[in-house]
Tab-separated table of C-alpha atoms in Angstrom:
chain	number	residue	atom	x	y	z
U	1	GLU	CA	-16.104	-26.637	26.088
U	2	ASN	CA	-19.835	-26.887	25.763
U	3	PRO	CA	-20.770	-30.442	24.684
U	4	TYR	CA	-23.989	-29.160	23.115
U	5	ALA	CA	-22.386	-26.435	21.016
U	6	ILE	CA	-22.201	-26.597	17.246
U	7	VAL	CA	-19.627	-24.424	15.536
U	8	PHE	CA	-20.646	-23.118	12.115
U	9	THR	CA	-17.778	-22.722	9.691
U	10	GLY	CA	-17.664	-20.967	6.356
U	11	PRO	CA	-17.341	-22.598	2.949
U	12	LEU	CA	-13.605	-21.941	2.782
U	13	ASP	CA	-12.762	-23.065	6.312
U	14	ASP	CA	-10.655	-26.203	6.209
U	15	SER	CA	-10.912	-27.041	9.904
U	16	ASP	CA	-12.519	-30.322	10.836
U	17	GLY	CA	-14.072	-31.001	14.185
U	18	GLU	CA	-16.619	-33.276	15.781
U	19	ARG	CA	-19.170	-30.523	16.348
U	20	GLN	CA	-18.462	-28.348	13.330
U	21	MET	CA	-20.923	-27.767	10.534
U	22	GLY	CA	-19.907	-26.117	7.303
U	23	VAL	CA	-22.391	-23.660	5.849
U	24	ALA	CA	-22.149	-22.175	2.393
U	25	ALA	CA	-25.385	-20.304	1.741
U	26	SER	CA	-23.387	-17.472	0.215
U	27	GLN	CA	-22.092	-19.872	-2.427
U	28	GLU	CA	-25.508	-20.656	-3.895
U	29	ARG	CA	-25.987	-19.566	-7.491
U	30	THR	CA	-29.654	-18.573	-7.277
U	31	ALA	CA	-31.791	-16.763	-4.747
U	32	VAL	CA	-34.209	-19.669	-4.619
U	33	ALA	CA	-31.363	-22.069	-3.733
U	34	THR	CA	-30.514	-19.968	-0.682
U	35	PHE	CA	-34.027	-20.532	0.658
U	36	ASP	CA	-33.125	-24.191	1.291
U	37	TRP	CA	-30.669	-23.118	3.977
U	38	ILE	CA	-33.613	-22.025	6.118
U	39	GLY	CA	-34.580	-25.696	6.299
U	40	MET	CA	-31.098	-26.699	7.392
U	41	TYR	CA	-31.145	-24.275	10.302
U	42	ALA	CA	-34.749	-25.201	11.149
U	43	ALA	CA	-33.783	-28.870	11.450
U	44	LEU	CA	-31.467	-27.951	14.305
U	45	TYR	CA	-34.468	-26.680	16.263
U	46	ASN	CA	-37.042	-29.200	15.052
U	47	LEU	CA	-38.902	-26.463	13.164
U	48	GLU	CA	-38.957	-28.001	9.699
U	49	GLY	CA	-42.712	-27.469	9.281
U	50	MET	CA	-42.419	-23.755	9.929
U	51	ALA	CA	-39.384	-23.529	7.652
U	52	ASN	CA	-41.208	-25.305	4.825
U	53	GLN	CA	-44.020	-22.752	5.039
U	54	ILE	CA	-41.600	-19.819	5.120
U	55	VAL	CA	-39.680	-21.189	2.137
U	56	ALA	CA	-42.865	-21.831	0.152
U	57	ASP	CA	-44.173	-18.313	0.844
U	58	THR	CA	-40.836	-16.669	0.062
U	59	LYS	CA	-40.378	-18.675	-3.130
U	60	ALA	CA	-43.891	-17.737	-4.291
U	61	ARG	CA	-43.212	-14.019	-3.683
U	62	TYR	CA	-39.849	-14.260	-5.462
U	63	GLU	CA	-41.358	-16.011	-8.481
U	64	CYS	CA	-44.199	-13.464	-8.599
U	65	SER	CA	-41.682	-10.600	-8.601
U	66	ALA	CA	-39.628	-12.294	-11.320
U	67	SER	CA	-42.746	-12.812	-13.452
U	68	ASN	CA	-43.809	-9.187	-12.990
U	69	ALA	CA	-40.349	-7.939	-13.958
U	70	ALA	CA	-40.339	-10.155	-17.056
U	71	ALA	CA	-43.812	-8.968	-18.065
U	72	LEU	CA	-42.831	-5.315	-17.699
U	73	THR	CA	-39.793	-5.709	-19.947
U	74	THR	CA	-41.119	-8.137	-22.557
U	75	ASP	CA	-41.667	-5.499	-25.244
U	76	LEU	CA	-38.427	-3.619	-24.640
U	77	PRO	CA	-35.504	-4.079	-27.026
U	78	ALA	CA	-32.524	-5.797	-25.384
U	79	GLU	CA	-30.497	-2.576	-25.228
U	80	ASP	CA	-33.308	-0.826	-23.317
U	81	LYS	CA	-33.849	-3.533	-20.705
U	82	PRO	CA	-32.642	-2.539	-17.257
U	83	THR	CA	-29.585	-4.268	-15.899
U	84	MET	CA	-29.497	-5.393	-12.301
U	85	LEU	CA	-26.240	-5.572	-10.377
U	86	TRP	CA	-25.625	-8.128	-7.667
U	87	ALA	CA	-22.563	-7.624	-5.533
U	88	GLN	CA	-21.358	-9.244	-2.370
């Protein structure tokens, strides 16, 4: 065994170990919430500053895209608005 290893487990994994870390980014309800996981991984490498910048930039681009999409569909009746599908 490597004493420096960290084992990442999924959100449904019920194992419990000294060097295990549960991650559940796939369980987040919004895209913006998943950006916070970048900070968690960055903390393992002491790169929080870089992660904060990446998250801020990504969040700004996401919010810009969301605003543009809303502006383009504002005048459309509900039945004519495009529907997006998200599947995992």
